[in-house]
PDB file of C-alpha atoms in Angstrom:
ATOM      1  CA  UNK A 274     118.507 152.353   3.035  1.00 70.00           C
ATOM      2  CA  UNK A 275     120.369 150.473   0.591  1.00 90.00           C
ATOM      3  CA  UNK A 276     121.954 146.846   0.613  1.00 95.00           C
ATOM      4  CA  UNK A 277     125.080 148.152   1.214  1.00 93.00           C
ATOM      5  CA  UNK A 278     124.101 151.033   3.849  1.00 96.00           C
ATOM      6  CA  UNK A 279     123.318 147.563   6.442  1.00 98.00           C
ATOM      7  CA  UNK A 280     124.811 146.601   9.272  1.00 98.00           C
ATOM      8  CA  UNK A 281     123.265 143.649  10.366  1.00 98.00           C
ATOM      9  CA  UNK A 282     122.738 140.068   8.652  1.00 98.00           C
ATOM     10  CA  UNK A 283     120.170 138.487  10.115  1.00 98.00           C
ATOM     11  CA  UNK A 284     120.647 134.243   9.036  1.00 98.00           C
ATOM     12  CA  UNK A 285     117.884 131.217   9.663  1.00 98.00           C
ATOM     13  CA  UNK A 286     119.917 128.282   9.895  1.00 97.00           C
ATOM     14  CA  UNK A 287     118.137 125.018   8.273  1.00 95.00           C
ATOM     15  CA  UNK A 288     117.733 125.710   4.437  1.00 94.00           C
ATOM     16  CA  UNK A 289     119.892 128.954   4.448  1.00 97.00           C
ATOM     17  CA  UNK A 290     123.411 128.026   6.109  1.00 96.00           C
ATOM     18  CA  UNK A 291     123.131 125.053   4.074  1.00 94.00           C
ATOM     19  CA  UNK A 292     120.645 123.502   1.650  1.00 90.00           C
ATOM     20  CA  UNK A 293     120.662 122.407  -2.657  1.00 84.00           C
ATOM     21  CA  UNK A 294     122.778 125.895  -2.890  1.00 83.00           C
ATOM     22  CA  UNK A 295     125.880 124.385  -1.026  1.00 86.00           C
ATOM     23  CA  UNK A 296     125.181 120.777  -2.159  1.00 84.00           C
ATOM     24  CA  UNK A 297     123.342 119.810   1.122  1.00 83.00           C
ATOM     25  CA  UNK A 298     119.359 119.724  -0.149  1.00 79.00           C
ATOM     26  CA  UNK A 299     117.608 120.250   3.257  1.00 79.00           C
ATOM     27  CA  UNK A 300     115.751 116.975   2.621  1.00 82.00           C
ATOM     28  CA  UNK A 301     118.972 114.955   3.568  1.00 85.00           C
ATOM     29  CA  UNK A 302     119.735 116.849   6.801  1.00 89.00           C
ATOM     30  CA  UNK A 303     115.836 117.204   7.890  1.00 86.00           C
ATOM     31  CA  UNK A 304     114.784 113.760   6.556  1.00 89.00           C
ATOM     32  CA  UNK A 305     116.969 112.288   9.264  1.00 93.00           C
ATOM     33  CA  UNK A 306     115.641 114.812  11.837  1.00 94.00           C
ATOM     34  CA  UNK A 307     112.171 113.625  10.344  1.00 94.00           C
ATOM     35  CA  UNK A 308     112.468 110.125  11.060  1.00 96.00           C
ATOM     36  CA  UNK A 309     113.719 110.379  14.507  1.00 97.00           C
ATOM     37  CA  UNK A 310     110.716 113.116  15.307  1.00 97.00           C
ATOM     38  CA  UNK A 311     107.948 110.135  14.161  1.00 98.00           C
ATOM     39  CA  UNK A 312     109.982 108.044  16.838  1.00 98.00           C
ATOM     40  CA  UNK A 313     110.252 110.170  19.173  1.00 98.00           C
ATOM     41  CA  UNK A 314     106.404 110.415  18.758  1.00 98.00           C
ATOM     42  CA  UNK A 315     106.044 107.091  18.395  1.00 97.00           C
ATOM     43  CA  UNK A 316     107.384 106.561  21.998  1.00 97.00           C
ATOM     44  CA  UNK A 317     106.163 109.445  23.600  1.00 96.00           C
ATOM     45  CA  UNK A 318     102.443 108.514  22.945  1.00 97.00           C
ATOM     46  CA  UNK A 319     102.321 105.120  22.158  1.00 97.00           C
ATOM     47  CA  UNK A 320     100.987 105.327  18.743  1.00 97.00           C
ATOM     48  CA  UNK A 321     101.919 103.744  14.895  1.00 97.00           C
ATOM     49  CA  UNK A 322     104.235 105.123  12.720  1.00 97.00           C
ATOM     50  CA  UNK A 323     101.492 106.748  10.961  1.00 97.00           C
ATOM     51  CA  UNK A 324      99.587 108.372  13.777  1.00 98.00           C
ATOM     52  CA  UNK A 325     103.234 110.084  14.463  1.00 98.00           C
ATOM     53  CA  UNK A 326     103.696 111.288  11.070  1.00 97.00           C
ATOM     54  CA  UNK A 327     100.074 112.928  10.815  1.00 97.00           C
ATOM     55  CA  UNK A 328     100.686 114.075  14.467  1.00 97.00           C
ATOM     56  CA  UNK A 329     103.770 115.426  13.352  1.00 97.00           C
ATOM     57  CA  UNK A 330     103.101 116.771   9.886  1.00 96.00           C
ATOM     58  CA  UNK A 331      99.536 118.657  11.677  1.00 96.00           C
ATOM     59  CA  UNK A 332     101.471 120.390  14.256  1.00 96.00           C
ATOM     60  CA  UNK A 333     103.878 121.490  11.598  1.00 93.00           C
ATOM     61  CA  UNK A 334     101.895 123.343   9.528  1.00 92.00           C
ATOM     62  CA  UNK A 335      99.497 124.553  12.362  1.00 95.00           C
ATOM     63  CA  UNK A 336     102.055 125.658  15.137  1.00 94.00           C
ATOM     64  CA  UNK A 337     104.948 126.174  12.948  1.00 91.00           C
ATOM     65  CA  UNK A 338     106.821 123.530  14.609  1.00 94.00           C
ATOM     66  CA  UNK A 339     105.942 119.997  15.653  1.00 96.00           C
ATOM     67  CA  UNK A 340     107.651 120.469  18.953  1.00 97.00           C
ATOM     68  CA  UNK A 341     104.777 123.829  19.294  1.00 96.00           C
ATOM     69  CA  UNK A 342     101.570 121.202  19.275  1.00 96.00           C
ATOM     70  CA  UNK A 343     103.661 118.666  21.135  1.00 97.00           C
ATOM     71  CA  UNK A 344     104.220 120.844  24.067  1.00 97.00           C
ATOM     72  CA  UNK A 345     100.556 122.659  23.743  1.00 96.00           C
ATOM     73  CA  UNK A 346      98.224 119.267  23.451  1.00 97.00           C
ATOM     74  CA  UNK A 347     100.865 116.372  25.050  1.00 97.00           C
ATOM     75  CA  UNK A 348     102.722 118.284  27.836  1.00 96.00           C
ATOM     76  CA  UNK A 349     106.114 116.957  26.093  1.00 97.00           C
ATOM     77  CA  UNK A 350     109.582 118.631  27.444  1.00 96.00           C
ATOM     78  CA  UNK A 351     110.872 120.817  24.872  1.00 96.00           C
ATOM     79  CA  UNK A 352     114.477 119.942  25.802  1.00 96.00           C
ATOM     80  CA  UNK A 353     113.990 116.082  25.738  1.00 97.00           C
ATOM     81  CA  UNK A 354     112.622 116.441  22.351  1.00 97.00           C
ATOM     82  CA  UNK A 355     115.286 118.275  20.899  1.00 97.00           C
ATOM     83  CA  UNK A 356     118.021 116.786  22.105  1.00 96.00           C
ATOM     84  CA  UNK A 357     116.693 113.040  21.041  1.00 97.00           C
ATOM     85  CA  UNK A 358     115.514 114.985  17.002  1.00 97.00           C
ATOM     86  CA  UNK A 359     118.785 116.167  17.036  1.00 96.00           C
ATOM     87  CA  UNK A 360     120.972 113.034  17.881  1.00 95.00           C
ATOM     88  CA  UNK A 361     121.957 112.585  13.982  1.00 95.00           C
ATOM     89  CA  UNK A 362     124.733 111.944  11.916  1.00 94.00           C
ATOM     90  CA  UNK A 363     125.824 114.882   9.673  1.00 94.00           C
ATOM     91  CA  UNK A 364     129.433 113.875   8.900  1.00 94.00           C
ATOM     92  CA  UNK A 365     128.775 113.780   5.373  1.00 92.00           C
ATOM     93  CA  UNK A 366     128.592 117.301   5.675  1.00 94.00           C
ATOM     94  CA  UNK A 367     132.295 119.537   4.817  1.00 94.00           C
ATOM     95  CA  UNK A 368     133.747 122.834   5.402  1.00 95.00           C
ATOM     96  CA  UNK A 369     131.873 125.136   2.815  1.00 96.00           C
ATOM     97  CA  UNK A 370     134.824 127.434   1.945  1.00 96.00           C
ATOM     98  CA  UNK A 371     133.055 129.509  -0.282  1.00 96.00           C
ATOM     99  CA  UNK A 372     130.718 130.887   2.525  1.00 97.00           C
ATOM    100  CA  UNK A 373     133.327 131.297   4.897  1.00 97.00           C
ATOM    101  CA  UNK A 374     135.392 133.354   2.514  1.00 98.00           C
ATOM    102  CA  UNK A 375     132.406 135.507   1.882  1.00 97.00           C
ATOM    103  CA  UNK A 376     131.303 136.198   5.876  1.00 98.00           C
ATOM    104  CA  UNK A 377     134.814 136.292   6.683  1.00 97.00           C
ATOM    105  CA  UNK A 378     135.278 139.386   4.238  1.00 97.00           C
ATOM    106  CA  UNK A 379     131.857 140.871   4.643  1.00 97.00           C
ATOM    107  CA  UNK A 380     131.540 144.001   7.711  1.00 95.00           C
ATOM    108  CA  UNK A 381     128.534 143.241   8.967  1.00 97.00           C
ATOM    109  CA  UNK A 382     127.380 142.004  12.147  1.00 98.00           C
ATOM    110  CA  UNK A 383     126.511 138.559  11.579  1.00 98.00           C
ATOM    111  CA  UNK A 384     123.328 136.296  13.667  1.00 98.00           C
ATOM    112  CA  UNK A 385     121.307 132.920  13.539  1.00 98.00           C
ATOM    113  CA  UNK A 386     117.902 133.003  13.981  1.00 98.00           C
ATOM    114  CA  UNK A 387     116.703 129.215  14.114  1.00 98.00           C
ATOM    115  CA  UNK A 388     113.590 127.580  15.060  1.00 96.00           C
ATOM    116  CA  UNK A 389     116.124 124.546  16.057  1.00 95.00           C
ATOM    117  CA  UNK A 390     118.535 124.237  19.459  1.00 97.00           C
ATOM    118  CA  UNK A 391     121.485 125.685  19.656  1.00 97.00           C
ATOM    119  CA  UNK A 392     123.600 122.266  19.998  1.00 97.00           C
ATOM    120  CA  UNK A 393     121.608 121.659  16.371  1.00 97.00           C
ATOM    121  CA  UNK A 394     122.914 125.050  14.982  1.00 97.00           C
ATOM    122  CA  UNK A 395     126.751 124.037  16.919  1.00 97.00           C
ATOM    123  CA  UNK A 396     126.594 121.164  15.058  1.00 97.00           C
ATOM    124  CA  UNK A 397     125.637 122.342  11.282  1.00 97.00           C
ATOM    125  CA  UNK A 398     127.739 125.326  11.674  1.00 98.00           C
ATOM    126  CA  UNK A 399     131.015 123.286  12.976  1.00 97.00           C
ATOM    127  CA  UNK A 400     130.221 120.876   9.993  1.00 97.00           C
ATOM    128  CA  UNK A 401     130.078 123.823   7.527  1.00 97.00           C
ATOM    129  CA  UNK A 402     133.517 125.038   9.032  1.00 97.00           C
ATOM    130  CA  UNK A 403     131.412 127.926   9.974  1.00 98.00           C
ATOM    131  CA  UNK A 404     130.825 128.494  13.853  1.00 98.00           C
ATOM    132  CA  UNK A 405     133.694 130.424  14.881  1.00 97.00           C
ATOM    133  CA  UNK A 406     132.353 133.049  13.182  1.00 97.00           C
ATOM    134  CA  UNK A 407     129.125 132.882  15.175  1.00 97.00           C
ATOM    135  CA  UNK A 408     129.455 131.431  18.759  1.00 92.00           C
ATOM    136  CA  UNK A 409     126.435 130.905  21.086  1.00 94.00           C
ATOM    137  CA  UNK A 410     126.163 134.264  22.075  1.00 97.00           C
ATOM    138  CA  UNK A 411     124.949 135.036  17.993  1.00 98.00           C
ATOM    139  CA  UNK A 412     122.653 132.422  18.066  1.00 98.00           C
ATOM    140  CA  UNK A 413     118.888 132.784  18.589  1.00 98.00           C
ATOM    141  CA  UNK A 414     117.129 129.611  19.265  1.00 98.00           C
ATOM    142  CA  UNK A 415     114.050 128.079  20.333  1.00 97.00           C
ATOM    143  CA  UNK A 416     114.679 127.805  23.886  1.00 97.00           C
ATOM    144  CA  UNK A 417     115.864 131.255  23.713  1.00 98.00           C
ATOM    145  CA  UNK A 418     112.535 132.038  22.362  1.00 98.00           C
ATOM    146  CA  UNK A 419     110.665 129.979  24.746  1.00 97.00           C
ATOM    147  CA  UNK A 420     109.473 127.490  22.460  1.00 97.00           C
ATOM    148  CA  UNK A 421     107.460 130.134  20.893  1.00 96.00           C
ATOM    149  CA  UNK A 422     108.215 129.678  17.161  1.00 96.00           C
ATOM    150  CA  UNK A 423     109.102 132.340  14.217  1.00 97.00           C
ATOM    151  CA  UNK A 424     107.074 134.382  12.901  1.00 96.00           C
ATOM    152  CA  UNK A 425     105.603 135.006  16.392  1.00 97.00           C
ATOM    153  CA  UNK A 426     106.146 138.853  16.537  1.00 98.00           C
ATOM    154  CA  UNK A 427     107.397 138.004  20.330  1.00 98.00           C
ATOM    155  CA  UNK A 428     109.476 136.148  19.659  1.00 98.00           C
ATOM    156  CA  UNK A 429     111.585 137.841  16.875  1.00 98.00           C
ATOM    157  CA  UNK A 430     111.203 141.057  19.702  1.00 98.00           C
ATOM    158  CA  UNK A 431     113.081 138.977  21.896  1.00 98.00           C
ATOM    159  CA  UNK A 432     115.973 138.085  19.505  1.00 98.00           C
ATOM    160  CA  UNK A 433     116.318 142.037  18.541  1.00 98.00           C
ATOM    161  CA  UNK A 434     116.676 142.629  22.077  1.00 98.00           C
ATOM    162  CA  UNK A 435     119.185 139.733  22.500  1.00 98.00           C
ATOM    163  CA  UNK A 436     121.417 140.711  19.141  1.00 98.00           C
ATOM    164  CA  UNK A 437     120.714 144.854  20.294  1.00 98.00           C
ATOM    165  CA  UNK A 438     120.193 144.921  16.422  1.00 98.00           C
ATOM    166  CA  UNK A 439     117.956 147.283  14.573  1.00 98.00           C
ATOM    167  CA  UNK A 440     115.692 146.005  12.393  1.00 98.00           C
ATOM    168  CA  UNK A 441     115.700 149.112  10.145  1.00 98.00           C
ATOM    169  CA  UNK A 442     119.804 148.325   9.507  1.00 98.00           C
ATOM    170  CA  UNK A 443     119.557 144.413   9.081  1.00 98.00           C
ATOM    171  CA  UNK A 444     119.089 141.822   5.904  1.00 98.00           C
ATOM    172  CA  UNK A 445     117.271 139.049   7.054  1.00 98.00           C
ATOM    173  CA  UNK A 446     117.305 135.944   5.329  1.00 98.00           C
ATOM    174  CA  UNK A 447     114.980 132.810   5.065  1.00 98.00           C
ATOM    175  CA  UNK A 448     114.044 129.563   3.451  1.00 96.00           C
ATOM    176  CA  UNK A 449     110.463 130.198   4.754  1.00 96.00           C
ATOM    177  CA  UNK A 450     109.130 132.748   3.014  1.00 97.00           C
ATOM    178  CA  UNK A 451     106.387 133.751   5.868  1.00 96.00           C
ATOM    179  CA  UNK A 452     109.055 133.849   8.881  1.00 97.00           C
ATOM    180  CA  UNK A 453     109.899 137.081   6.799  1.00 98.00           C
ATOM    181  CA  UNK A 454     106.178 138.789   7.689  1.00 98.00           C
ATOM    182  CA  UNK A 455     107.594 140.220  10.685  1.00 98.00           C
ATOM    183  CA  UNK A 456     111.055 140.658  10.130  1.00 98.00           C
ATOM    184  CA  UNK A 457     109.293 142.992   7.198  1.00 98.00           C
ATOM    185  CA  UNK A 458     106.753 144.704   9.775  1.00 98.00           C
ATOM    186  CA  UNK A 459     109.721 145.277  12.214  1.00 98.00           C
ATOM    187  CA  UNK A 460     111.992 147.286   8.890  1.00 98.00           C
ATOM    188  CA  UNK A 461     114.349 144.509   8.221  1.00 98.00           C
ATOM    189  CA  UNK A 462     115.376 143.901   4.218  1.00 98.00           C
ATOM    190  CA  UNK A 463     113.897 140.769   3.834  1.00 98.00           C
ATOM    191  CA  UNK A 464     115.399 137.986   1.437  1.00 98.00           C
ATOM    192  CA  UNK A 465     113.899 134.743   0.530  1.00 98.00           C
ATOM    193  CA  UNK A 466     116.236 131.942  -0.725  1.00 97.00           C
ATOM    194  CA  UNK A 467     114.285 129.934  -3.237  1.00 95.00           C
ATOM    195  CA  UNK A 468     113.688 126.504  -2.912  1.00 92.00           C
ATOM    196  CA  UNK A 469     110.766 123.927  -4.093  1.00 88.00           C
ATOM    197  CA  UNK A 470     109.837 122.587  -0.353  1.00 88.00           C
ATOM    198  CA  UNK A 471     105.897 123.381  -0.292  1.00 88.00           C
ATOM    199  CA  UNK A 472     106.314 125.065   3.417  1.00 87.00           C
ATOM    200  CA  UNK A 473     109.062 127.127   2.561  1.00 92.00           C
ATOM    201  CA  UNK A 474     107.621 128.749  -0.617  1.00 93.00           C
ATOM    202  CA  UNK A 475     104.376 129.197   0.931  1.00 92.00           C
ATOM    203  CA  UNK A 476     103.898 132.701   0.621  1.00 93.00           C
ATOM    204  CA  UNK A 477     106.597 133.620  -1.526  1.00 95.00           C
ATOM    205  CA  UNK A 478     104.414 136.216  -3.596  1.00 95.00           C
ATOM    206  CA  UNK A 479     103.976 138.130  -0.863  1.00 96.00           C
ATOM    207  CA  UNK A 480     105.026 141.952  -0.891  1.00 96.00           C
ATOM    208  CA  UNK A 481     106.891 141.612   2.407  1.00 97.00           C
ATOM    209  CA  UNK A 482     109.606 139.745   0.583  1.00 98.00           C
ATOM    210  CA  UNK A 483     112.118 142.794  -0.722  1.00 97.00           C
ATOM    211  CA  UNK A 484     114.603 140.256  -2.620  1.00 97.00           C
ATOM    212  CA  UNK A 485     114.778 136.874  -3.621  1.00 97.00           C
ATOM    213  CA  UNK A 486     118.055 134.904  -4.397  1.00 97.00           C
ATOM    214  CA  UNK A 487     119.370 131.190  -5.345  1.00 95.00           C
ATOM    215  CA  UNK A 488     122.439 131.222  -3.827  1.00 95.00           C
ATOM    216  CA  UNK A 489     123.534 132.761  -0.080  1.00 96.00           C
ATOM    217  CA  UNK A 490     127.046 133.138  -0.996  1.00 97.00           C
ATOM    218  CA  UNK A 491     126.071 135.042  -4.105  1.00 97.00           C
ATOM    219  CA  UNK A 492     124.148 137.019  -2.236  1.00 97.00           C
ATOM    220  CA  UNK A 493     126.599 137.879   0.053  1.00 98.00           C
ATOM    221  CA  UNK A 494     129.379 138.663  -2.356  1.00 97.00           C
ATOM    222  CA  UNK A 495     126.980 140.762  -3.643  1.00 97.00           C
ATOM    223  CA  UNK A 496     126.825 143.097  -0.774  1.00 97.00           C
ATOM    224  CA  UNK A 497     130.224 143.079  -0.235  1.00 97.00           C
ATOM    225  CA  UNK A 498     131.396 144.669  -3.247  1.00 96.00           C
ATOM    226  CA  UNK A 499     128.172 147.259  -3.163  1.00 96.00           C
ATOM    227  CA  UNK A 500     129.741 148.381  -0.215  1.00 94.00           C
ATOM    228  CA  UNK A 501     133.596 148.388  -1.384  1.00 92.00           C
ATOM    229  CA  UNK A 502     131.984 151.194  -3.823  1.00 83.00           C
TER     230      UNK A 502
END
C-alpha cells in the first residue's frame, strides 16, 4: 500500500510535533523538562544533583523512560512525577502555521502517540496552535499506557485498540528511531525524522524504518498531493 493509499497518521509528540524542523530544537523544550526531572529526583530520594542525573540518565536508556526505573526500583507515583516534570514554561513557543495548514488539508485520520502526559501534549499542541485538531480523545499517553513505555509491543496494542486504527493503513512517525520496531512488526509505514540526539538515532539503520525525512510538514505536503493524483 502506497503513501497515499493511508488512512491513518500515526504522530509521537516530543521531537516530531515540534523540534530544529519548526525552530523549536527538542533540547530547549526537554532541557527544561530535564532539569526539573534531576529535582524532582533530587527530592524524591534525597540524593546530589549528580546521583539524580546518573539515576535519571540510567533509567533512560534502560527502561525507556526515567519515570519506568523510577516507578520499578523507588515506588514513585507516576502522576506526581509528571505533573511536577511538566510544570514548565513554553511560551516562547508560537502557532506553527505551516503544520496546521498541512493537517488541516490532509484526509487522514490524525493521532499522538507520546511517552509524555496528556496535559504535556495539551500544552505543546495549544502552543503550536495545533490541538484542536487533536483533542484528548486522539491522544495516547503514558498513563493511557500504564506507564508501560513505547516500543513495548503492549503497549502500542493498546493504543491501536484505543484509535480502532489499523496498523496496515497508518504512517507512523518518530524521532526515536527504535519506537518504530513495532509499529513496523504490527504493518504500519514507518518514518523516522532525523535528528543528531544520540537516543533518537539509535537504530536508525535499521530495516524497520520504511522512510526517513527532515521536515514533518514536508512530509506531509508530500502525501497530500500523492493523494490529490
Amino acid at each position: 500500500m502506497s503513501l497515499k493509499d493511508k488512512k491513518y497518521l500515526l504522530l509521537d509528540l516530543d521531537g516530531v510535533c515540534y523540534g530544529s524542523h519548526n525552530g523549536y530544537p527538542l533540547e530547549k523544550v526537554f532541557g527544561m523538562v530535564s532539569k526539573r526531572m534531576t529535582l524532582f529526583i533530587q527530592k524524591k530520594l534525597n540524593v546530589s544533583e549528580k546521583e539524580a542525573k546518573e539515576l535519571q540518565t540510567n533509567y533512560f536508556y534502560k527502561y525507556n523512560t526515567s519515570l519506568n526505573g523510577l516507578m520499578l526500583h523507588h515506588n514513585v507515583i507516576g502522576d506526581e512525577f509528571l505533573k511536577f516534570v511538566h510544570d514548565i514554561d513554553i511560551s516562547f513557543m508560537k502557532e506553527d502555521k505551516v503544520m496546521r495548514d498541512e493537517l488541516k488539508k490532509l484526509d487522514m485520520k490524525k493521532f499522538i502517540f507520546t511517552n509524555g502526559s496528556a496535559e504535556h501534549a495539551e500544552n505543546i499542541l495549544t502552543h503550536l496552535g495545533l490541538y484542536d485538531l487533536f483533542g484528548r480523545d486522539k491522544v495516547f499517553d503514558i498513563k493511557d499506557a500504564g506507564y508501560k513505555p513505547k516500543p513495548e509491543a503492549e503497549t502500542f496494542d493498546l493504543m491501536v485498540k484505543k484509535f480502532n486504527i489499523n496498523p496496515k493503513e497508518t504512517i507512523y512517525i518518530e524521532d526515536i528511531a527504535k519506537n518504530l520496531s513495532i509499529g513496523h512488526k504490527r504493518g504500519c509505514t514507518t518514518v523516522w525524522l532525523k535528528n543528531d540526539e544520540h537516543f533518537g538515532k539509535m537504530d536508525s539503520n535499521k530495516d524497520y524504518i520504511s522512510h526517513k525525512i527532515e521536515n514533518l510538514s514536508l512530509f506531509l505536503k508530500e502525501i497530500r498531493l500523492l493523494k490529490s493524483k
